[in-house]
mmCIF file of C-alpha atoms and ligand atoms in Angstrom:
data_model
loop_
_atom_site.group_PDB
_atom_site.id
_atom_site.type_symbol
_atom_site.label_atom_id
_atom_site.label_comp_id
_atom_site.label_asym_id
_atom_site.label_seq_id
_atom_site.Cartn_x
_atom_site.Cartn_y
_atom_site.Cartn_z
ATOM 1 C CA UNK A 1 -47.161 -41.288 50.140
ATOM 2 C CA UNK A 2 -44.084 -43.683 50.270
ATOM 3 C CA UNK A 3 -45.483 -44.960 46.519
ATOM 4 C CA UNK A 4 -45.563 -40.840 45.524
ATOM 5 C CA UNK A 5 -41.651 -40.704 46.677
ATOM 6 C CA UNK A 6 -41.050 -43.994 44.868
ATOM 7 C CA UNK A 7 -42.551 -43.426 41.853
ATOM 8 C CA UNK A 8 -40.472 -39.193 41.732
ATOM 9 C CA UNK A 9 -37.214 -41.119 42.532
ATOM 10 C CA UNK A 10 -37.692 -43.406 39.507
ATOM 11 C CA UNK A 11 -38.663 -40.190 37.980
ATOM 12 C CA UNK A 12 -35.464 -38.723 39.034
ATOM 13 C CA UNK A 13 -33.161 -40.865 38.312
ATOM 14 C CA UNK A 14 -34.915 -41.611 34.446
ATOM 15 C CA UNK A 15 -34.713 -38.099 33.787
ATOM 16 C CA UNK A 16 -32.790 -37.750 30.922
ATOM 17 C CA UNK A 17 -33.088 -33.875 28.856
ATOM 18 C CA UNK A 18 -31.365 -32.364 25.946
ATOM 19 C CA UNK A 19 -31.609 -29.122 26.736
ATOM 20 C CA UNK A 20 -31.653 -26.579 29.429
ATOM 21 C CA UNK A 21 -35.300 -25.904 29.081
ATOM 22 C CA UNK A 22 -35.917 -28.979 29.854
ATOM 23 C CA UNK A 23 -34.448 -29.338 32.786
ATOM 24 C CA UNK A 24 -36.172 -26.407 34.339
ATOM 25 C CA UNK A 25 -39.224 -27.492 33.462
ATOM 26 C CA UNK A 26 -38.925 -30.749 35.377
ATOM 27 C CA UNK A 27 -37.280 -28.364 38.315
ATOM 28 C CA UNK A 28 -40.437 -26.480 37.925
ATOM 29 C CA UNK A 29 -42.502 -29.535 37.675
ATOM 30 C CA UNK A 30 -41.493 -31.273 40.857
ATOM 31 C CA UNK A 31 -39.671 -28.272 42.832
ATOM 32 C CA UNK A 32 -41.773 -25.029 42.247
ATOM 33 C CA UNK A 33 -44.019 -23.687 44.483
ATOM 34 C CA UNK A 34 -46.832 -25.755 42.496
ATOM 35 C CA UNK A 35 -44.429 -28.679 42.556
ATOM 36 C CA UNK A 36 -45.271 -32.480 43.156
ATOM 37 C CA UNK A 37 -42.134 -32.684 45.684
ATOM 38 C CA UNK A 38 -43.113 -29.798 47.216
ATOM 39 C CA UNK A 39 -46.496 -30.761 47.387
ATOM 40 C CA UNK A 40 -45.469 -34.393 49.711
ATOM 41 C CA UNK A 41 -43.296 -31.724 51.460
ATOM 42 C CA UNK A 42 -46.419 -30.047 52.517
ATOM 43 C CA UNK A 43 -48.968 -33.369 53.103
ATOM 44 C CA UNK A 44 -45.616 -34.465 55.474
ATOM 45 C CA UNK A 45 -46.718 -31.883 58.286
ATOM 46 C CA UNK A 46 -50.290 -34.266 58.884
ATOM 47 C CA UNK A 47 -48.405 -37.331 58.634
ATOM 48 C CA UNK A 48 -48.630 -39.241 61.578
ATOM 49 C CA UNK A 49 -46.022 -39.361 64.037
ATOM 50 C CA UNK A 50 -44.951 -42.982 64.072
ATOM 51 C CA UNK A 51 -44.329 -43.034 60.522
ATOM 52 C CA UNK A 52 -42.425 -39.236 60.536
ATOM 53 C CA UNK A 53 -38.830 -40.412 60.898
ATOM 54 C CA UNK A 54 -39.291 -42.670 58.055
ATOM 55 C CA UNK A 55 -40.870 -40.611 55.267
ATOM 56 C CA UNK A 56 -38.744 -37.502 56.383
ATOM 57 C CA UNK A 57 -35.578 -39.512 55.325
ATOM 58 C CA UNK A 58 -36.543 -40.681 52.478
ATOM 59 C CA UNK A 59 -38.333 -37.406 51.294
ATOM 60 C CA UNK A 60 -35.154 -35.478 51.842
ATOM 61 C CA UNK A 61 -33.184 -38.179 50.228
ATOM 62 C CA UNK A 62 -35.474 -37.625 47.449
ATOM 63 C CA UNK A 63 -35.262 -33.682 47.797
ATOM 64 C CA UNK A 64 -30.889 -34.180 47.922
ATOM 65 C CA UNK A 65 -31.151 -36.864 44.771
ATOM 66 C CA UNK A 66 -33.361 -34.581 42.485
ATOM 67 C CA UNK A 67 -31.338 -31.177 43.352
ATOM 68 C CA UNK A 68 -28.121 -32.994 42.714
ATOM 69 C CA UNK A 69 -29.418 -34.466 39.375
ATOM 70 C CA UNK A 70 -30.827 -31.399 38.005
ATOM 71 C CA UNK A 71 -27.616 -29.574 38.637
ATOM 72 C CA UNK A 72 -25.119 -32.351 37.557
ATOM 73 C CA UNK A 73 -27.881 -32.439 34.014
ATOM 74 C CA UNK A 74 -27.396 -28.583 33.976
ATOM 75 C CA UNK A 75 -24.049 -28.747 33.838
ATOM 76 C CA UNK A 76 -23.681 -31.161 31.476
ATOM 77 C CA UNK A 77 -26.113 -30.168 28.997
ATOM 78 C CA UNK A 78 -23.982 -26.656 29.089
ATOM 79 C CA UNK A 79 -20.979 -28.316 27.973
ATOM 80 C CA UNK A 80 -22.605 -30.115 25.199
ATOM 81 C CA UNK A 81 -23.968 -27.107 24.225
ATOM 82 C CA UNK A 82 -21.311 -25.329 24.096
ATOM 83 C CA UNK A 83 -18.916 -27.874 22.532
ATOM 84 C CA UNK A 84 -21.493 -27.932 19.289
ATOM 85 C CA UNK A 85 -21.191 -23.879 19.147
ATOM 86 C CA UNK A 86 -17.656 -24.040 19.432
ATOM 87 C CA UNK A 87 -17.935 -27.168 15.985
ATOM 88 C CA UNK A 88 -19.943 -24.224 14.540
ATOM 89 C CA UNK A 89 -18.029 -21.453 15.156
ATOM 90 C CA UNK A 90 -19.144 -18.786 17.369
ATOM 91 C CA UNK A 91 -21.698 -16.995 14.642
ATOM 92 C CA UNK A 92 -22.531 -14.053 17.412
ATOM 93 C CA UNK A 93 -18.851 -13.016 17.424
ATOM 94 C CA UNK A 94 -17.565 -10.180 15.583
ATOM 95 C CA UNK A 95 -15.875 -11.172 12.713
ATOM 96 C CA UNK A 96 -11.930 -10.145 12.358
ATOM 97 C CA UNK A 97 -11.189 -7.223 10.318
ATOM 98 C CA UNK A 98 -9.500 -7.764 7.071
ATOM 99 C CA UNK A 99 -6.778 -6.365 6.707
ATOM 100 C CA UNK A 100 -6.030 -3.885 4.092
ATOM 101 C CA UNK A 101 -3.002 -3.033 2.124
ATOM 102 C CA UNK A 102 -1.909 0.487 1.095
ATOM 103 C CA UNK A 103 -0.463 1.809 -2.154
ATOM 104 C CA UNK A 104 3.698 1.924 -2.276
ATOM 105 C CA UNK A 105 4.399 5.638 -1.483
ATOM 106 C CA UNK A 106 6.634 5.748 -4.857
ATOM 107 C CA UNK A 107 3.233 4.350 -6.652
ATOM 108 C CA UNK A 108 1.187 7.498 -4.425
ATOM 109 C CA UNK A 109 4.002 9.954 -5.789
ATOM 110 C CA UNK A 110 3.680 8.362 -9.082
ATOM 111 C CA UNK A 111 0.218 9.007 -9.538
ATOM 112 C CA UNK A 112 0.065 12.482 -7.997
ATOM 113 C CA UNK A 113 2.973 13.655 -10.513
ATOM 114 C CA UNK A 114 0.827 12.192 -13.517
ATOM 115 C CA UNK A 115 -2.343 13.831 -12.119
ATOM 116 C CA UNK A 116 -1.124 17.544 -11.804
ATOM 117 C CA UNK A 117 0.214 17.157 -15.562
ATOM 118 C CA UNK A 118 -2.741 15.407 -17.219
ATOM 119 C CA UNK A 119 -4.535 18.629 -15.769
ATOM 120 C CA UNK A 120 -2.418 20.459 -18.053
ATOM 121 C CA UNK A 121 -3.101 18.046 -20.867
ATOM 122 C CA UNK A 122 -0.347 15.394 -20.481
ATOM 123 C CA UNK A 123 -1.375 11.767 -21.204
ATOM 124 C CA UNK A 124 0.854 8.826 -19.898
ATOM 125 C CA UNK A 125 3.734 7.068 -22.032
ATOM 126 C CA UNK A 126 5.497 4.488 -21.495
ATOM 127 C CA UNK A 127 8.479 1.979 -23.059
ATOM 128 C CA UNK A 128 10.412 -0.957 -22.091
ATOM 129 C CA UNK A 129 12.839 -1.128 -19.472
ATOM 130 C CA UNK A 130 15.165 -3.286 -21.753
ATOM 131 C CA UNK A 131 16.161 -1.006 -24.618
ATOM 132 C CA UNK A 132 18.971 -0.256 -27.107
ATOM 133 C CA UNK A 133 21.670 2.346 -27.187
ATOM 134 C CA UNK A 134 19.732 4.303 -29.777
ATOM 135 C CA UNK A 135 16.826 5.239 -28.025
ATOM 136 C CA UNK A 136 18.843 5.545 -24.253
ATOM 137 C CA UNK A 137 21.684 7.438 -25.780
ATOM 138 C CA UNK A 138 22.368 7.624 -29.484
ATOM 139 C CA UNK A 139 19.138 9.537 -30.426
ATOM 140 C CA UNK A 140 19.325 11.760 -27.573
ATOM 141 C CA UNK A 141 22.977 13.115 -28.932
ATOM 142 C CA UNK A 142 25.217 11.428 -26.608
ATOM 143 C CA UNK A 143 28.696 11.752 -28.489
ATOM 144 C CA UNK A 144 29.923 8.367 -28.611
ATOM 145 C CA UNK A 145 32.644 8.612 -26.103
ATOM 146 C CA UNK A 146 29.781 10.716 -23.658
ATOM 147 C CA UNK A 147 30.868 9.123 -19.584
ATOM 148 C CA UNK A 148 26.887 8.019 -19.373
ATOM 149 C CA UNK A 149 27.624 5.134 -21.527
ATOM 150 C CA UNK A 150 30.228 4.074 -19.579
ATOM 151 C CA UNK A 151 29.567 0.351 -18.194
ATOM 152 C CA UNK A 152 29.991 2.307 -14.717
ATOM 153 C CA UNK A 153 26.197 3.530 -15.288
ATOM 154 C CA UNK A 154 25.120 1.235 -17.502
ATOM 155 C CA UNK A 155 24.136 -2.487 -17.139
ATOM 156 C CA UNK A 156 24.662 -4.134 -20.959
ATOM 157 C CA UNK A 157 22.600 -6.801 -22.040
ATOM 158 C CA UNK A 158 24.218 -7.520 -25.140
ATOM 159 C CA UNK A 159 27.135 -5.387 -26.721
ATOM 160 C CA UNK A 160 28.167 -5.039 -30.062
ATOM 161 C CA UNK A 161 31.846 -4.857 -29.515
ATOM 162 C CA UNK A 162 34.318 -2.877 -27.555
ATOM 163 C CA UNK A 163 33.004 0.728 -29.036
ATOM 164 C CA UNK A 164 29.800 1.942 -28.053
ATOM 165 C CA UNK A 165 27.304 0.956 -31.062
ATOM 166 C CA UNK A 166 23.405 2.012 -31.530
ATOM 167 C CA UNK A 167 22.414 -1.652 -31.299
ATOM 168 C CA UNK A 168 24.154 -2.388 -27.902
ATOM 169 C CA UNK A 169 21.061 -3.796 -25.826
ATOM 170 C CA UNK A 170 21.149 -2.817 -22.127
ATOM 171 C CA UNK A 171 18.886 -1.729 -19.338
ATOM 172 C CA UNK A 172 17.285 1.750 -19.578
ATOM 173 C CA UNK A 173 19.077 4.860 -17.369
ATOM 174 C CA UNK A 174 16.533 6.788 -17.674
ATOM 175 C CA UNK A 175 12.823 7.520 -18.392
ATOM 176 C CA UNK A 176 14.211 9.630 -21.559
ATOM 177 C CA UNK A 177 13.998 6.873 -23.916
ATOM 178 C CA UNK A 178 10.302 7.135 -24.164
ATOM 179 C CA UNK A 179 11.049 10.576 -25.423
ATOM 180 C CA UNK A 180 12.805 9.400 -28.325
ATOM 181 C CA UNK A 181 9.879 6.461 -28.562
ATOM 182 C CA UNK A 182 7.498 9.010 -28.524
ATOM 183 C CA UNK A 183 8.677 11.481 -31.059
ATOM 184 C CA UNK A 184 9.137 8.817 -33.148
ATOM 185 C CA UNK A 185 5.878 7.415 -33.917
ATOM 186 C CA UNK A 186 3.791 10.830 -32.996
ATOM 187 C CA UNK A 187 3.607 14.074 -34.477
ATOM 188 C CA UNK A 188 3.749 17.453 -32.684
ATOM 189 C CA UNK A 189 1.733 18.380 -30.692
ATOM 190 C CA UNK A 190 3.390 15.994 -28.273
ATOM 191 C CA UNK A 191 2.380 15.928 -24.445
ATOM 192 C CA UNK A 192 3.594 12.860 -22.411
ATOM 193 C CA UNK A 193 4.436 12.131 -19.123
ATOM 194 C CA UNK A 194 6.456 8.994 -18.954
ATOM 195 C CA UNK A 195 6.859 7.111 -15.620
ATOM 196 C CA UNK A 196 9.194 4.267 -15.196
ATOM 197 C CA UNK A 197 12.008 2.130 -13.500
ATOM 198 C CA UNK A 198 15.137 2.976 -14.783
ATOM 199 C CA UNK A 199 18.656 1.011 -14.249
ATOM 200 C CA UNK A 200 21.754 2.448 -13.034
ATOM 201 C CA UNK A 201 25.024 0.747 -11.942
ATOM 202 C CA UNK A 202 25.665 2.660 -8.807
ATOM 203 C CA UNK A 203 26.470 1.499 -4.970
ATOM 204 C CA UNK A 204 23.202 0.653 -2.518
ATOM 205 C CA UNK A 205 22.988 3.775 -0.345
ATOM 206 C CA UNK A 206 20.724 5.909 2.010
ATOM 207 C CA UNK A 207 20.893 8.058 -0.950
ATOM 208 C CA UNK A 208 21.308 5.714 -4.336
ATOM 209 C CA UNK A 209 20.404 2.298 -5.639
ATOM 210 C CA UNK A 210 20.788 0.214 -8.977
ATOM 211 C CA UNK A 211 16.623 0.416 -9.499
ATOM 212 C CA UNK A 212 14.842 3.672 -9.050
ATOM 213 C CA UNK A 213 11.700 5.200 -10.495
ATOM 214 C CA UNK A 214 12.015 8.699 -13.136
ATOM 215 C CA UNK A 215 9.153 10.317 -14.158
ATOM 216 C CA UNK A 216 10.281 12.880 -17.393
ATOM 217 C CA UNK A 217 7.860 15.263 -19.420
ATOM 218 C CA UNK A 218 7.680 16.132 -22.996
ATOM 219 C CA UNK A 219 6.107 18.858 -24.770
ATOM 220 C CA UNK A 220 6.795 19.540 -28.408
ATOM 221 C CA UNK A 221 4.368 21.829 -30.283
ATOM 222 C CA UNK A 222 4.712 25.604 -32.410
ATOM 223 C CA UNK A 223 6.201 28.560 -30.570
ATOM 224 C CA UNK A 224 6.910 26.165 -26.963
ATOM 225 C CA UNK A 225 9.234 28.486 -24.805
ATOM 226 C CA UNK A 226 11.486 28.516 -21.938
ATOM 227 C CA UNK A 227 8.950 30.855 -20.097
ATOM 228 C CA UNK A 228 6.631 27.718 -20.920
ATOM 229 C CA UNK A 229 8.638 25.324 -19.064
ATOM 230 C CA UNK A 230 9.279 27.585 -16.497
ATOM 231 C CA UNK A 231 5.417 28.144 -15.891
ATOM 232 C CA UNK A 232 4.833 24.125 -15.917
ATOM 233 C CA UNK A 233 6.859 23.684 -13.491
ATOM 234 C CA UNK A 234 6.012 26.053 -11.238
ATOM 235 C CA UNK A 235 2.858 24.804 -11.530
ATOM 236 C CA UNK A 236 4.108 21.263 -10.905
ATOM 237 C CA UNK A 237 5.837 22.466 -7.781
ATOM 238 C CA UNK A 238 2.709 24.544 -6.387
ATOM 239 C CA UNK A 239 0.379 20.937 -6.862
ATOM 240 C CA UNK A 240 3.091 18.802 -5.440
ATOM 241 C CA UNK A 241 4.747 20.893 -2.822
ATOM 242 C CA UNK A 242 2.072 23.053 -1.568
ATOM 243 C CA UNK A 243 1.001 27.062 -2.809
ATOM 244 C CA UNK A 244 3.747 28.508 -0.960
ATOM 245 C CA UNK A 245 6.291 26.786 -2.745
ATOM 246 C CA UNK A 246 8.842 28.161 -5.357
ATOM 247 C CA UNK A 247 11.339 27.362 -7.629
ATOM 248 C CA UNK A 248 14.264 28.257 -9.343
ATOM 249 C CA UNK A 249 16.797 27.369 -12.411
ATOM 250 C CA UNK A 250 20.134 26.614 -11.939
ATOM 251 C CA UNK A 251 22.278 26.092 -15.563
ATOM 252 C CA UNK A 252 22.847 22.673 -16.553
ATOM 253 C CA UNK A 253 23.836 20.382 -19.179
ATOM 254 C CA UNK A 254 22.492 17.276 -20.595
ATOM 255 C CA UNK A 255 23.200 16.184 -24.126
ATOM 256 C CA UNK A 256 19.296 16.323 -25.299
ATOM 257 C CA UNK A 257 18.748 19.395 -23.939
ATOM 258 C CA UNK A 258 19.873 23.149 -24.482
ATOM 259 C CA UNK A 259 20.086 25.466 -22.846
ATOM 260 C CA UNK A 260 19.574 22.895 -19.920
ATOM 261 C CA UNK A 261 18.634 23.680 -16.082
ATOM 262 C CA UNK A 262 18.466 21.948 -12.610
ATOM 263 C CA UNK A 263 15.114 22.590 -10.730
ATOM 264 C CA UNK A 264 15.273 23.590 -6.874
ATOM 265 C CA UNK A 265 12.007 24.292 -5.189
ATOM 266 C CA UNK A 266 12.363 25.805 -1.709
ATOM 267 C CA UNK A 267 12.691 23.295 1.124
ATOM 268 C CA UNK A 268 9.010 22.970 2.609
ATOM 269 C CA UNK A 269 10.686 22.240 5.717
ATOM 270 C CA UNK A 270 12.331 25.280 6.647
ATOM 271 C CA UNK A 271 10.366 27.340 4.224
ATOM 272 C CA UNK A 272 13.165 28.200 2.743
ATOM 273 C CA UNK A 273 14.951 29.414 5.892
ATOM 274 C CA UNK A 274 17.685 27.005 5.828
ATOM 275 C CA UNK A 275 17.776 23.529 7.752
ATOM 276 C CA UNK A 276 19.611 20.261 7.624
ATOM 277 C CA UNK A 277 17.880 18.989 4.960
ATOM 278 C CA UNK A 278 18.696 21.793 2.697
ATOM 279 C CA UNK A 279 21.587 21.900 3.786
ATOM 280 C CA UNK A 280 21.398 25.087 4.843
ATOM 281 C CA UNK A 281 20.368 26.413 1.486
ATOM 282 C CA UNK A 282 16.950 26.452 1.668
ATOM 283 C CA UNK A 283 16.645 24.970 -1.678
ATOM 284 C CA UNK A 284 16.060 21.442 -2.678
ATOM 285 C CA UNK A 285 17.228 20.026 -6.095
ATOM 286 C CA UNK A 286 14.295 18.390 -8.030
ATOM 287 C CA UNK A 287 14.624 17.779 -11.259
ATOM 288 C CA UNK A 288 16.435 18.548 -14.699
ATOM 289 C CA UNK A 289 15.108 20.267 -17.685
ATOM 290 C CA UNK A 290 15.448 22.076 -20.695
ATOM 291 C CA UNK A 291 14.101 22.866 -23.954
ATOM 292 C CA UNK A 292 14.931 20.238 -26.375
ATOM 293 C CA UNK A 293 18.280 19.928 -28.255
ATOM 294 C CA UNK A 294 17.403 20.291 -32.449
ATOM 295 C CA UNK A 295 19.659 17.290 -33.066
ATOM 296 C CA UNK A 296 17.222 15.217 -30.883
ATOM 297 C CA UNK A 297 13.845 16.590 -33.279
ATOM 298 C CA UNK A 298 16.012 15.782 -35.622
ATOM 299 C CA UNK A 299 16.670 12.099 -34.731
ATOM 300 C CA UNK A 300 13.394 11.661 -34.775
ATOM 301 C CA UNK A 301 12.058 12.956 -37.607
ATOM 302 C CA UNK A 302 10.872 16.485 -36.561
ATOM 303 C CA UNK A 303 11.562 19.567 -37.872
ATOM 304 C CA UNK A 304 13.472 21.910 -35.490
ATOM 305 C CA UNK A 305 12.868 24.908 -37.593
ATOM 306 C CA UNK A 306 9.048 24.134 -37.346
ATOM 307 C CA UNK A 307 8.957 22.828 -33.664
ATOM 308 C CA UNK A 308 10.582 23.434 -30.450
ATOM 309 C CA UNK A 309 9.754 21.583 -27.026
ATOM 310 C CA UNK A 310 10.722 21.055 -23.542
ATOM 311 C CA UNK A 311 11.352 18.220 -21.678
ATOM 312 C CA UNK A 312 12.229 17.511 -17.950
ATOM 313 C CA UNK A 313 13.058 14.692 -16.029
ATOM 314 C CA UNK A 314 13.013 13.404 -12.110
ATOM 315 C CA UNK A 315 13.330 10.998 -9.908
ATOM 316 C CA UNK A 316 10.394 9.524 -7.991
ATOM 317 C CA UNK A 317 12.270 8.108 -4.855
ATOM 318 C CA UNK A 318 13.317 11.593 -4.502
ATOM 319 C CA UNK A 319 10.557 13.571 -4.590
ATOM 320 C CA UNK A 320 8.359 11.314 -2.178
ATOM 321 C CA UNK A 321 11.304 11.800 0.145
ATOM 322 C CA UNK A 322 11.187 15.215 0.539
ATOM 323 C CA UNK A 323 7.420 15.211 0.620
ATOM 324 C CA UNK A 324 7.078 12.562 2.782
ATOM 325 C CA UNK A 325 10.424 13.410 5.204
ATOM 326 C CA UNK A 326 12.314 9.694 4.419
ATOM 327 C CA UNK A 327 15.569 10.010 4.777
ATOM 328 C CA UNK A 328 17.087 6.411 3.598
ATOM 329 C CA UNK A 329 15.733 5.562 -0.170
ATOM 330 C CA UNK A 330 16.499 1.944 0.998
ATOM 331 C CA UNK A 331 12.947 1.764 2.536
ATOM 332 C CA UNK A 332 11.032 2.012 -0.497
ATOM 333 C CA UNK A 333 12.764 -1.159 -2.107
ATOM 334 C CA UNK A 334 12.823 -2.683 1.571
ATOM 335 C CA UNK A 335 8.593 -3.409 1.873
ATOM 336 C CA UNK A 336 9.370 -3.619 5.775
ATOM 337 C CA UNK A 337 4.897 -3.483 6.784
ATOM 338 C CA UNK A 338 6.024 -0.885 9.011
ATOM 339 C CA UNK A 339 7.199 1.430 6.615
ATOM 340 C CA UNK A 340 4.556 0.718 4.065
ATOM 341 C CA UNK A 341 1.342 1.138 6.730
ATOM 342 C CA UNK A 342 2.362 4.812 7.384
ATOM 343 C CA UNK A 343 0.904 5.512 4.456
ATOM 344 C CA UNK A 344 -2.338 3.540 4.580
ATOM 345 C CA UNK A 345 -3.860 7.309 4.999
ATOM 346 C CA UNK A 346 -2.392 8.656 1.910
ATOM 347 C CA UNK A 347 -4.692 6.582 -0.593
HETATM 348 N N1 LIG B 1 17.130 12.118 -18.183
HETATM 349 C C1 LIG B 1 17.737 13.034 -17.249
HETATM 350 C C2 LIG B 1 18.375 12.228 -16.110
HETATM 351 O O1 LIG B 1 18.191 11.056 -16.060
HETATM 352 C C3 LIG B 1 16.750 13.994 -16.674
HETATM 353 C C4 LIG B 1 16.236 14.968 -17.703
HETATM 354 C C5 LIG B 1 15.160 14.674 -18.454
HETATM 355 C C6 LIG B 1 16.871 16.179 -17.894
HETATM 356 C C7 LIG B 1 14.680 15.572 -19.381
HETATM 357 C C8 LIG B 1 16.402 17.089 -18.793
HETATM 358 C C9 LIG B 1 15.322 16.759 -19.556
HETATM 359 O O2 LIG B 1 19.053 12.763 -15.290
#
């Protein structure tokens, strides 16, 4: 018997696994009810009694060694283990979301506006955002001495001299340009929609900035009427606003058009009621319109007598305010995350 412990102790102390598996199956092997330990444990009871105090030390010294080994082997086998799956990477985990961005709420606007009018047959124009007089003012019948040329509006590139001259070179004010661009190289029919940033030399607000987006309309065919217009935008308002909204025409002036109108649709949040955003009114200013001026055809080689068209014009910061309820137009040029993410949804 004393050769059996020997030769398990050797055993014992050898032992040397890689993995847990291993380990139990030398538990198993000398431990388990089957085992080879447990077995001596067993042949101890018909020992005789002069040798008893003997082989009962040095079988439980064997039984302490081989419990302590197997769990000191345990344990480190586990950490080796888990030090190679933490080299690897954890491959069971969940992997982390990506993250997704959202569109700018002036690009949602944006493409909503051009949607409801390519329904009615509008296809997208566009033009740069450095221009000349002569397609920002000059062909659109500003009179020379007209305030909008004024360097208070307008930021000048280049400039002629101290009058106001066709070949000044400045940013664009407004979306109207591509208008004039349009007429010029297209014959009637003509149906564009013509997004774009325009450029304005004005004081950072809540409620104005130097950059903003315009999105203007132009429709130039036979026999185009006010009541035309009038039914577009309705129409516009209705897709944009929701079916219970309405509008109605204020007179206006701009030099390209006439006669000329300001839209107002009723407020959506008071329903027309009256409320702090309308002031009370229950109106909301949209956009401006009107059918366009015969000098303008003119300019551009079409023939007023022929042809008549309307054209309207608006801003994009302003109508994803008052769909979307922001009050400061400084958080669309801002790109604060938390701003943007509310409207992951709208995509
Ligand atoms: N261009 C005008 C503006 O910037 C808007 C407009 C466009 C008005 C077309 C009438 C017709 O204010």
């Amino acid at each position: 018997m004393i050769d059996k412990i020997n030769e398990l102790s050797r055993q014992v102390e050898a032992f040397a696994p890689k993995t847990t598996a291993e380990i139990e199956e030398f538990r198993i092997r000398l431990l388990g009810k089957k085992g080879e330990l447990t077995a001596l444990m067993e042949a101890f009871k018909g020992v005789a009694p002069e040798l008893k105090r003997e082989l009962g030390q040095k079988l439980n010294a064997l039984k302490t060694a081989a419990l302590n080994r197997i769990n000191a082997l345990r344990e480190e086998v586990g950490r080796a283990a888990e030090l190679q799956a933490a080299a690897a990477g954890d491959l069971t985990r969940p992997g982390s979301a990506e993250e997704l961005g959202s569109r700018h709420p002036i690009s949602l606007v944006k493409n909503q506006i051009v949607e409801v009018f390519a329904r009615l047959g509008y296809t997208v124009a566009e033009g740069p955002e450095i221009e000349d007089d002569r397609h920002v003012f000059t062909k659109l019948n500003f009179a020379p001495e007209h305030p909008a040329r004024d360097m208070q509006d307008t930021f000048f590139i280049e400039r002629r001299g101290e009058e106001p001259s066709a070949d000044d070179i400045l940013l664009r004010t407004h979306t109207s340009s591509i208008q004039v661009r349009t007429m010029e190289h297209r014959k009637p029919p003509i149906r564009v929609i013509c997004p774009g940033r325009v450029f304005r030399n004005e004081a950072i607000s809540y409620r104005a900035h130097c950059i903003f987006h315009q999105i203007e309309g132009l429709y130039i065919d036979e026999g185009v009427s006010f009541a035309d217009m009038k039914q577009s935008l309705l129409y516009f308002a209705k897709e944009i606003f929701g079916e219970q909204a309405r509008i109605r025409m204020r007179p206006s002036y701009f030099p390209f058009t006439e006669p000329s109108a300001e839209v107002d649709v009723s407020c959506n949040l008071c329903g027309g009621k009256g409320c702090a955003v309308c002031k009370g009114t229950g109106w909301l200013e949209i956009m401006g319109c009107g059918m366009v001026d015969p000098n303008v055809l003119k300019a551009s080689g079409i023939d007023p007598e022929k042809y008549s068209g309307f054209a309207f014009g608006m801003g994009i910061e302003r109508i994803a305010m008052l769909k979307y309820g922001v009050r400061d137009l400084r958080l669309y040029f801002e790109n604060d995350v938390r701003f943007l993410h509310q409207f992951d949804k709208a995509l």
